[in-house]
Amino acid sequence: MLYINGEWAPSRSAREFESRDPASGAVLGQVADAGREDVAAAIAAAEQAFPAWAKRTAYERSAILYRAWELMLERKEELAQLMTREQGKPIRMARTEVGYAADFVLWFAEEAKRVYGETIPSSRADQRFHVLRQPVGVAAAITPWNYPISMLTRKIAPALAAGCTIVVKPAEQTPLCAVETFKVFADAGVPAGVINLVSSSDPEPIGDELLSNPAVRKITFTGSTEIGKFIAGRAAEQMKRVSMELGGHAPFIVFPDADPVRAAKGAAAVKFLNTGQACISPNRIFVHRSIAETFLATLRERVAKLKTGHGLADGISVGPLIDEQALTKMQRQVDDAVSHGADVLVGGEQLKGGAYEGGYFWAPTVISGVTPEMLIYREETFGPIAPVIIFDDEEEVIRMANDTTYGLASYIYTNDLSRAYRVAEALDFGMIGINDINPTSAAVPFGGVKESGLGREGAREGLSEYLNSKVLGIAL
Ligand code: NAP
């Protein structure tokens, strides 16, 4: 069902598409397949609902968000089970994601009350300046499948807190997660027209309507850099505001003064999270030559022990990839690396037959001897392959780490405080984990530099993305 103007309804064409379990191929349900006219109706509803929603007090909007936060936590287990079925991540990680998704709702319920303006001194004695901060209007969100609930709340919660209304197009692989997330907000009392959901199997006409309809004043997109560039280009035609959360190619640097065992455990944990399908997943693991042997032995041992399978089965820590195309990409990157001289230390192949039948499983993989000529050194892998590169000195590794068009997350392992600061300041990335594999939280700004995006989500900055500043110059 689509959710437009406070009502659940089929698409105008009555077309539907299937949602499937990537671990088995089983059909999970049918979803309404929106067309352009449904999107136009959703935008009209959001436009109509905007003035009244923007006029509500921040306290009223905040109260609805608090209720949504409570409901999301009450429904945590059902949401997590659905996420594991539809997206594939192991149930433990799905529960963590629902918690993370709820964190954004709570954070923005709090921040809604802190949209402060400013008073600025003038050079004229008879003049006063005030700055008002007002909602941008109707926002449109386009979201990916890899974090199918938190990527929605990271956009819906700040939009509602700011006083914007929103139309959301979720990824076609995870529409059921979007439906259940919308039920949370609808049941929390979000008024008709303030949030609208248009799931679709064909993103082009949906994107085209969102981008060409002048009522939409803001586009917030999370997905690949390729599509992000296209969308930002189109948004420029009407000078719509944009936030872009795009791809990454994170370096993970282990310096000679770090504990190689702890670093290898960290690398194994973060690399295989969500089957490597995370924008902050390490994509080049740089290890100093002096500790490479211990690091590789530990990494290899940890990865060999990871259990792959259906995310609802016991003891599974790595689920399936999202689709056949992802498997093809893994094969291409491994074949290319091997043909250029890399060694496969663990994994390196698709998992087939038995419990893997019908699913898109790839064995957790470690490859060493990776060099800049290889595809994996530049192309986002988005899968369970850990490529290791040996380095000799600090300046060299900083240069190599920055040698990418991406700039989202990066990781450093060192026990030298000066080095930690020096390297962190020299890295061209939006987020840096220092002896830490999770530099994220609803309270800190998430986002990248270079081709990893524009703007930030979460934190105070995440709310600013939905606000315009308006100056009042007053002559006394
Ligand atoms: P994607 O292929 O770019 O798709 C993202 C969204 O864009 C989907 O809803 C997709 O719809 C839609 N889309 C595709 N073509 C479109 C068009 N012409 N017009 C309008 N919408 C269009 O990315 P993905 O494969 O879902 O996600 C993986 C990527 O997201 C990776 O690169 C990852 O690094 C990035 N990501 C970034 C962050 C971050 O915060 N920086 C977080 C998570 C993921 P369909 O589903 O219908 O194709």
Coordinates of C-alpha atoms and ligand atoms in Angstrom, one line a residue:
M1 CA 0.0 0.0 0.0
L2 CA 1.0 3.6 -0.6
Y3 CA 0.5 6.1 2.2
I4 CA -0.8 9.4 0.8
N5 CA -2.6 12.1 2.6
G6 CA -3.1 9.9 5.7
E7 CA -4.6 7.0 3.8
W8 CA -3.3 3.6 2.9
A9 CA -4.2 2.9 -0.7
P10 CA -3.2 0.9 -3.8
S11 CA -1.5 2.7 -6.6
R12 CA -3.7 4.4 -9.2
S13 CA -2.7 1.8 -11.8
A14 CA -3.3 -1.0 -9.3
R15 CA 0.1 -2.4 -10.2
E16 CA 2.1 -4.2 -7.5
F17 CA 5.6 -5.7 -7.2
E18 CA 7.1 -8.4 -5.0
S19 CA 9.4 -8.1 -2.1
R20 CA 11.7 -11.1 -1.7
D21 CA 14.0 -12.6 1.0
P22 CA 17.6 -12.3 -0.4
A23 CA 18.6 -15.4 1.7
S24 CA 16.1 -17.8 0.1
G25 CA 14.3 -16.0 -2.8
A26 CA 11.0 -16.5 -1.0
V27 CA 8.3 -14.0 -1.8
L28 CA 7.5 -12.0 1.4
G29 CA 4.7 -9.9 0.1
Q30 CA 3.2 -7.7 -2.6
V31 CA 3.7 -3.9 -2.5
A32 CA 1.8 -1.1 -4.3
D33 CA 3.8 0.1 -7.3
A34 CA 3.5 3.8 -7.5
G35 CA 3.5 5.7 -10.8
R36 CA 4.1 9.4 -11.6
E37 CA 0.5 10.3 -10.8
D38 CA 0.7 8.8 -7.3
V39 CA 3.8 10.8 -6.6
A40 CA 2.1 14.0 -7.9
A41 CA -0.8 13.3 -5.5
A42 CA 1.7 12.7 -2.6
I43 CA 3.5 16.0 -3.3
A44 CA 0.1 17.8 -3.5
A45 CA -0.9 16.3 -0.1
A46 CA 2.4 17.3 1.4
E47 CA 2.1 20.8 0.0
Q48 CA -1.4 21.2 1.4
A49 CA -0.4 19.9 4.8
F50 CA 2.7 22.1 5.1
P51 CA 1.3 25.4 6.4
A52 CA -0.6 23.9 9.3
W53 CA 2.3 21.5 10.3
A54 CA 4.8 24.4 10.1
K55 CA 2.6 26.5 12.4
R56 CA 2.3 23.8 15.1
T57 CA 4.5 24.6 18.0
A58 CA 7.9 22.9 18.3
Y59 CA 6.5 21.3 21.5
E60 CA 3.6 19.7 19.6
R61 CA 5.8 18.4 16.9
S62 CA 8.3 17.1 19.4
A63 CA 5.5 15.2 21.4
I64 CA 4.5 13.3 18.2
L65 CA 8.1 12.4 17.6
Y66 CA 8.5 11.2 21.2
R67 CA 5.4 9.0 20.7
A68 CA 6.9 7.6 17.5
W69 CA 10.2 6.8 19.3
E70 CA 8.2 4.9 22.0
L71 CA 6.2 3.0 19.4
M72 CA 9.3 2.1 17.4
L73 CA 11.0 0.6 20.5
E74 CA 7.8 -1.3 21.4
R75 CA 7.8 -2.8 17.9
K76 CA 11.5 -3.4 17.8
E77 CA 11.4 -7.2 17.6
E78 CA 8.7 -7.3 14.8
L79 CA 10.6 -4.6 12.8
A80 CA 13.9 -6.4 13.3
Q81 CA 12.5 -9.8 12.1
L82 CA 11.0 -8.1 9.1
M83 CA 14.3 -6.4 8.3
T84 CA 16.2 -9.6 8.5
R85 CA 13.8 -11.3 6.1
E86 CA 13.6 -8.5 3.6
Q87 CA 17.2 -7.1 3.7
G88 CA 19.1 -10.1 5.0
K89 CA 21.2 -8.8 7.9
P90 CA 21.5 -11.2 10.9
I91 CA 18.7 -10.6 13.5
R92 CA 21.1 -9.2 16.2
M93 CA 22.3 -6.5 13.8
A94 CA 18.7 -5.8 12.7
R95 CA 17.8 -5.2 16.3
T96 CA 20.7 -2.8 16.6
E97 CA 19.6 -1.0 13.5
V98 CA 16.0 -0.5 14.8
G99 CA 17.6 0.9 18.0
Y100 CA 19.8 3.3 15.9
A101 CA 16.7 4.2 13.8
A102 CA 14.8 5.1 17.0
D103 CA 17.8 7.1 18.3
F104 CA 17.2 9.6 15.4
V105 CA 13.6 9.9 16.3
L106 CA 14.4 10.7 19.9
W107 CA 17.3 13.0 19.1
F108 CA 15.1 15.1 16.7
A109 CA 12.2 15.1 19.2
E110 CA 14.7 16.8 21.5
E111 CA 16.2 19.1 18.9
A112 CA 12.8 20.2 17.6
K113 CA 12.7 22.5 20.6
R114 CA 16.1 24.0 19.9
V115 CA 15.6 25.7 16.6
Y116 CA 17.0 29.0 17.7
G117 CA 17.2 32.2 15.7
E118 CA 19.9 34.9 16.1
T119 CA 20.3 38.5 17.0
I120 CA 23.2 40.1 15.1
P121 CA 24.7 43.5 15.9
S122 CA 24.4 46.1 13.1
S123 CA 27.0 48.8 12.1
R124 CA 24.1 51.2 12.1
A125 CA 23.0 52.5 15.5
D126 CA 19.3 52.6 14.4
Q127 CA 19.2 49.1 13.0
R128 CA 18.6 45.7 14.5
F129 CA 19.1 42.3 12.7
H130 CA 17.2 39.2 13.6
V131 CA 17.6 35.8 11.9
L132 CA 14.6 33.5 11.8
R133 CA 14.9 29.8 11.0
Q134 CA 12.0 28.4 9.0
P135 CA 11.2 25.0 7.5
V136 CA 12.2 24.7 3.8
G137 CA 8.8 23.3 2.8
V138 CA 8.0 20.0 1.1
A139 CA 11.0 17.6 1.2
A140 CA 11.5 14.5 -0.9
A141 CA 13.6 11.6 0.3
I142 CA 15.1 8.8 -1.7
T143 CA 16.6 6.0 0.3
P144 CA 18.7 2.8 -0.1
W145 CA 18.0 -0.8 1.0
N146 CA 21.1 -1.5 3.1
Y147 CA 19.8 0.3 6.2
P148 CA 16.1 0.2 5.4
I149 CA 14.7 1.7 8.6
S150 CA 17.4 4.0 10.0
M151 CA 17.9 5.7 6.6
L152 CA 14.2 6.6 6.7
T153 CA 14.1 7.9 10.3
R154 CA 17.4 9.9 9.7
K155 CA 15.4 11.9 7.2
I156 CA 11.8 11.8 8.4
A157 CA 12.6 12.8 12.0
P158 CA 14.5 16.0 11.3
A159 CA 12.1 17.0 8.5
L160 CA 9.2 16.7 11.0
A161 CA 11.1 18.4 13.8
A162 CA 11.9 21.4 11.5
G163 CA 8.2 21.7 10.4
C164 CA 8.6 20.3 6.9
T165 CA 6.4 17.7 5.2
I166 CA 7.9 14.9 3.3
V167 CA 7.4 12.4 0.4
V168 CA 9.6 9.3 0.7
K169 CA 10.6 6.9 -2.1
P170 CA 12.2 3.8 -0.4
A171 CA 14.5 1.3 -2.2
E172 CA 12.6 -1.2 -4.3
Q173 CA 14.3 -4.1 -2.4
T174 CA 13.0 -3.1 1.0
P175 CA 9.5 -1.6 0.7
L176 CA 7.9 -3.6 3.5
C177 CA 10.3 -2.1 6.0
A178 CA 9.3 1.3 4.8
V179 CA 5.6 0.4 5.2
E180 CA 6.1 -0.7 8.8
T181 CA 8.2 2.4 9.6
F182 CA 5.4 4.6 8.2
K183 CA 2.9 2.8 10.4
V184 CA 5.0 3.9 13.4
F185 CA 4.7 7.6 12.5
A186 CA 1.1 7.3 11.5
D187 CA 0.1 5.6 14.7
A188 CA 2.1 8.2 16.7
G189 CA -0.3 10.9 15.4
V190 CA 1.5 12.5 12.5
P191 CA -1.3 14.4 10.7
A192 CA -2.6 13.5 7.2
G193 CA -0.4 14.7 4.4
V194 CA 2.7 15.4 6.5
I195 CA 4.4 12.1 5.6
N196 CA 3.8 10.3 2.4
L197 CA 5.1 7.0 1.1
V198 CA 5.5 6.0 -2.6
S199 CA 7.1 2.7 -3.1
S200 CA 7.9 1.8 -6.7
S201 CA 9.7 -0.8 -8.9
D202 CA 10.8 1.9 -11.3
P203 CA 12.6 4.8 -9.8
E204 CA 12.9 6.9 -12.9
P205 CA 9.3 8.4 -13.2
I206 CA 9.2 8.8 -9.5
G207 CA 12.5 10.6 -9.3
D208 CA 11.5 12.7 -12.4
E209 CA 8.3 13.9 -10.7
L210 CA 10.1 14.6 -7.4
L211 CA 12.8 16.6 -9.2
S212 CA 10.6 18.5 -11.7
N213 CA 7.6 19.4 -9.4
P214 CA 8.3 22.9 -8.2
A215 CA 6.4 22.3 -4.9
V216 CA 9.3 20.1 -3.7
R217 CA 11.9 22.4 -2.2
K218 CA 14.4 19.9 -0.9
I219 CA 15.8 16.6 -2.0
T220 CA 17.5 14.4 0.5
F221 CA 19.2 11.3 -1.1
T222 CA 21.1 8.4 0.3
G223 CA 22.5 5.9 -2.2
S224 CA 25.3 5.5 -4.8
T225 CA 27.5 8.4 -5.9
E226 CA 26.5 7.7 -9.5
I227 CA 22.7 8.3 -8.9
G228 CA 23.5 11.0 -6.4
K229 CA 25.3 13.1 -9.0
F230 CA 22.4 12.6 -11.4
I231 CA 19.9 13.7 -8.8
A232 CA 21.9 16.7 -7.6
G233 CA 22.3 17.8 -11.2
R234 CA 18.5 17.6 -11.8
A235 CA 17.8 19.4 -8.5
A236 CA 20.0 22.3 -9.7
E237 CA 17.5 23.0 -12.5
Q238 CA 15.1 24.4 -9.9
M239 CA 17.8 25.2 -7.3
K240 CA 16.2 22.8 -4.8
R241 CA 18.2 22.3 -1.7
V242 CA 20.0 19.0 -1.6
S243 CA 21.6 16.6 1.0
M244 CA 23.6 13.8 -0.5
E245 CA 24.8 10.8 1.5
L246 CA 26.7 8.7 -1.1
G247 CA 29.2 6.0 -1.5
G248 CA 32.5 5.4 0.4
H249 CA 35.9 3.7 0.1
A250 CA 37.1 3.8 3.6
P251 CA 40.8 3.3 4.5
F252 CA 41.5 1.4 7.6
I253 CA 45.1 2.1 8.7
V254 CA 47.0 0.1 11.2
F255 CA 50.2 1.8 12.4
P256 CA 53.3 -0.1 13.8
D257 CA 52.6 1.1 17.3
A258 CA 49.1 -0.3 17.4
D259 CA 48.1 -3.7 18.8
P260 CA 47.8 -5.8 15.6
V261 CA 45.5 -8.3 17.2
R262 CA 43.0 -5.7 18.5
A263 CA 43.2 -4.0 15.1
A264 CA 42.5 -7.2 13.2
K265 CA 39.5 -8.0 15.5
G266 CA 38.2 -4.5 14.8
A267 CA 38.7 -4.9 11.0
A268 CA 36.9 -8.3 11.0
A269 CA 34.0 -6.8 13.0
V270 CA 33.5 -3.7 10.9
K271 CA 34.3 -5.1 7.5
F272 CA 31.7 -7.9 7.6
L273 CA 29.0 -5.9 9.3
N274 CA 25.9 -6.0 7.1
T275 CA 27.8 -8.4 4.8
G276 CA 30.1 -5.4 3.9
Q277 CA 27.1 -3.6 2.5
A278 CA 27.7 -0.3 4.4
C279 CA 28.9 3.0 3.1
I280 CA 31.4 3.2 6.0
S281 CA 32.7 -0.3 5.4
P282 CA 36.6 -0.4 5.2
N283 CA 37.5 -0.9 1.5
R284 CA 41.3 -0.7 1.8
I285 CA 43.0 -2.1 4.9
F286 CA 46.6 -0.6 5.1
V287 CA 48.9 -2.5 7.6
H288 CA 52.4 -1.5 8.5
R289 CA 54.9 -4.1 7.3
S290 CA 56.4 -4.7 10.7
I291 CA 53.1 -6.0 12.2
A292 CA 51.5 -7.4 9.0
E293 CA 52.1 -11.0 9.8
T294 CA 50.3 -11.0 13.2
F295 CA 47.6 -8.8 11.8
L296 CA 46.9 -11.1 8.8
A297 CA 47.0 -14.3 10.9
T298 CA 44.4 -12.9 13.3
L299 CA 42.2 -11.5 10.6
R300 CA 42.3 -14.7 8.6
E301 CA 41.5 -16.8 11.7
R302 CA 38.5 -14.5 12.7
V303 CA 37.1 -14.4 9.2
A304 CA 37.4 -18.1 8.7
K305 CA 35.2 -18.5 11.8
L306 CA 32.4 -16.2 10.7
K307 CA 29.2 -18.2 10.1
T308 CA 27.3 -17.2 7.0
G309 CA 23.6 -18.0 6.5
H310 CA 20.0 -16.9 6.9
G311 CA 20.0 -14.1 9.4
L312 CA 17.2 -15.7 11.5
A313 CA 19.3 -18.9 12.0
D314 CA 21.3 -19.4 15.2
G315 CA 24.9 -18.0 15.4
I316 CA 24.9 -16.3 12.0
S317 CA 27.0 -13.2 11.7
V318 CA 27.1 -12.7 8.0
G319 CA 23.9 -12.7 5.9
P320 CA 23.4 -12.8 2.1
L321 CA 24.2 -10.1 -0.4
I322 CA 21.2 -8.2 -1.7
D323 CA 21.0 -9.6 -5.3
E324 CA 22.6 -11.5 -8.1
Q325 CA 24.3 -8.3 -9.4
A326 CA 26.2 -8.0 -6.1
L327 CA 27.5 -11.6 -6.4
T328 CA 28.7 -10.8 -9.9
K329 CA 30.6 -7.7 -8.6
M330 CA 32.3 -9.8 -5.9
Q331 CA 33.5 -12.3 -8.5
R332 CA 34.7 -9.6 -10.8
Q333 CA 36.7 -7.8 -8.1
V334 CA 38.3 -11.1 -6.8
D335 CA 39.1 -12.3 -10.3
D336 CA 40.6 -9.0 -11.2
A337 CA 42.7 -8.9 -8.0
V338 CA 44.0 -12.4 -8.5
S339 CA 44.9 -11.7 -12.1
H340 CA 47.0 -8.8 -10.9
G341 CA 48.8 -10.9 -8.3
A342 CA 46.7 -10.8 -5.1
D343 CA 46.4 -13.8 -2.8
V344 CA 43.1 -15.1 -1.5
L345 CA 43.7 -16.0 2.1
V346 CA 40.1 -17.0 3.0
G347 CA 36.9 -17.3 1.0
G348 CA 36.9 -15.9 -2.5
E349 CA 33.8 -17.7 -3.8
Q350 CA 30.1 -17.8 -3.9
L351 CA 28.4 -20.2 -1.4
K352 CA 26.0 -22.5 -3.1
G353 CA 23.7 -25.5 -2.4
G354 CA 22.2 -26.7 0.9
A355 CA 21.2 -23.9 3.2
Y356 CA 22.5 -21.4 0.7
E357 CA 20.1 -22.5 -2.1
G358 CA 18.1 -19.6 -3.6
G359 CA 20.2 -17.0 -1.7
Y360 CA 23.0 -14.6 -2.7
F361 CA 25.8 -15.8 -0.4
W362 CA 29.4 -15.0 -0.8
A363 CA 32.1 -16.5 1.5
P364 CA 33.7 -13.9 3.9
T365 CA 37.0 -13.2 2.1
V366 CA 40.4 -11.8 2.9
I367 CA 42.8 -10.9 0.1
S368 CA 46.4 -9.7 0.5
G369 CA 48.9 -8.2 -1.8
V370 CA 46.4 -5.6 -3.1
T371 CA 47.8 -2.9 -5.3
P372 CA 46.5 0.4 -6.9
E373 CA 46.0 -1.3 -10.3
M374 CA 43.3 -3.5 -8.9
L375 CA 39.6 -2.6 -9.3
I376 CA 39.0 -3.3 -5.6
Y377 CA 41.5 -0.5 -4.7
R378 CA 39.2 2.1 -6.3
E379 CA 35.7 0.7 -6.8
E380 CA 33.3 0.5 -3.8
T381 CA 33.0 -3.3 -3.0
F382 CA 29.8 -3.2 -1.0
G383 CA 30.4 -6.8 0.0
P384 CA 32.3 -9.2 2.4
I385 CA 35.8 -8.8 0.9
A386 CA 38.7 -7.4 3.0
P387 CA 41.6 -6.2 0.8
V388 CA 44.9 -5.8 2.7
I389 CA 47.7 -3.6 1.5
I390 CA 51.2 -3.3 3.2
F391 CA 52.8 0.1 3.8
D392 CA 56.1 1.4 5.1
D393 CA 55.7 5.0 6.3
E394 CA 53.1 7.5 7.6
E395 CA 53.3 10.1 4.8
E396 CA 53.0 7.4 2.2
V397 CA 49.9 5.9 3.8
I398 CA 48.2 9.2 4.1
R399 CA 48.8 9.8 0.5
M400 CA 47.4 6.4 -0.5
A401 CA 44.4 6.7 1.9
N402 CA 43.5 10.1 0.3
D403 CA 44.0 8.7 -3.2
T404 CA 40.3 8.2 -3.8
T405 CA 37.4 10.2 -5.1
Y406 CA 35.4 9.2 -2.0
G407 CA 35.7 10.8 1.4
L408 CA 33.2 9.3 3.9
A409 CA 34.6 7.2 6.7
S410 CA 38.1 6.2 7.7
Y411 CA 39.8 4.4 10.5
I412 CA 43.2 4.7 12.3
Y413 CA 44.7 2.3 14.8
T414 CA 47.6 3.8 16.7
N415 CA 48.7 4.2 20.4
D416 CA 50.6 7.4 19.6
L417 CA 48.4 10.4 20.4
S418 CA 50.4 12.9 18.3
R419 CA 50.2 10.5 15.3
A420 CA 46.4 10.1 15.8
Y421 CA 45.8 13.8 15.6
R422 CA 48.3 14.4 12.8
V423 CA 46.9 11.7 10.6
A424 CA 43.2 12.5 11.5
E425 CA 43.8 16.1 10.5
A426 CA 45.5 15.0 7.2
L427 CA 42.8 12.6 6.1
D428 CA 40.2 13.9 3.6
F429 CA 37.2 12.1 5.2
G430 CA 34.1 13.2 7.0
M431 CA 34.3 10.6 9.8
I432 CA 37.4 9.1 11.5
G433 CA 37.4 6.2 13.9
I434 CA 40.5 6.3 16.1
N435 CA 41.0 2.8 17.6
D436 CA 37.2 2.7 17.1
I437 CA 35.1 1.0 14.6
N438 CA 31.9 2.9 15.0
P439 CA 32.3 6.7 14.8
T440 CA 28.6 7.2 14.4
S441 CA 25.6 8.2 16.6
A442 CA 22.4 10.2 16.1
A443 CA 24.2 13.0 18.1
V444 CA 27.1 13.4 15.7
P445 CA 27.1 14.7 12.1
F446 CA 27.2 11.8 9.6
G447 CA 28.4 12.6 6.1
G448 CA 31.3 12.9 3.7
V449 CA 33.5 15.1 1.6
K450 CA 34.5 14.9 -2.1
E451 CA 32.2 12.5 -4.0
S452 CA 30.8 11.0 -0.9
G453 CA 28.3 13.8 -0.5
L454 CA 27.0 17.1 0.6
G455 CA 25.5 18.1 3.9
R456 CA 25.2 16.1 7.1
E457 CA 22.6 13.9 8.8
G458 CA 22.0 13.5 12.5
A459 CA 23.3 16.0 15.1
R460 CA 22.3 19.7 15.2
E461 CA 23.5 20.0 11.6
G462 CA 21.0 17.4 10.4
L463 CA 18.2 19.7 11.4
S464 CA 19.7 22.7 9.6
E465 CA 19.4 20.8 6.4
Y466 CA 15.6 21.3 6.6
L467 CA 15.7 25.0 7.6
N468 CA 16.1 28.3 5.8
S469 CA 17.5 31.4 7.4
K470 CA 15.5 34.6 7.0
V471 CA 17.0 37.9 8.0
L472 CA 14.9 40.8 9.4
G473 CA 16.6 44.1 9.1
I474 CA 14.7 46.6 11.3
A475 CA 15.2 50.4 11.3
L476 CA 14.3 51.9 14.7
Ligands
NAP1 P1 21.3 3.4 -5.5 O1 21.2 2.4 -6.6 O2 21.9 4.7 -5.8 O3 19.8 3.6 -5.0 C1 19.4 4.5 -4.0 C2 18.0 4.9 -4.2 O4 18.0 5.7 -5.4 C3 17.0 3.8 -4.4 O5 15.8 4.2 -3.8 C4 16.8 3.8 -5.9 O6 15.6 3.2 -6.3 C5 16.9 5.3 -6.2 N1 17.2 5.5 -7.6 C6 17.9 4.8 -8.5 N2 17.9 5.5 -9.7 C7 17.1 6.6 -9.6 C8 16.7 7.6 -10.4 N3 17.0 7.6 -11.7 N4 15.9 8.6 -10.0 C9 15.5 8.6 -8.7 N5 15.9 7.6 -7.8 C10 16.7 6.6 -8.2 O7 22.0 2.8 -4.2 P2 21.7 1.5 -3.4 O8 22.3 0.4 -4.2 O9 20.3 1.4 -3.0 O10 22.5 1.8 -2.1 C11 23.9 1.5 -2.0 C12 24.7 2.8 -2.1 O11 24.3 3.7 -1.0 C13 26.2 2.6 -1.8 O12 26.9 3.3 -2.7 C14 26.3 3.1 -0.4 O13 27.7 3.5 -0.1 C15 25.4 4.2 -0.3 N6 25.0 4.6 1.0 C16 25.4 5.7 1.6 C17 25.1 6.1 2.9 C18 25.6 7.4 3.5 O14 25.0 7.8 4.5 N7 26.6 8.0 2.9 C19 24.3 5.2 3.6 C20 23.8 4.0 3.1 C21 24.2 3.7 1.8 P3 15.5 1.7 -6.7 O15 15.7 0.9 -5.4 O16 14.2 1.5 -7.2 O17 16.6 1.4 -7.7

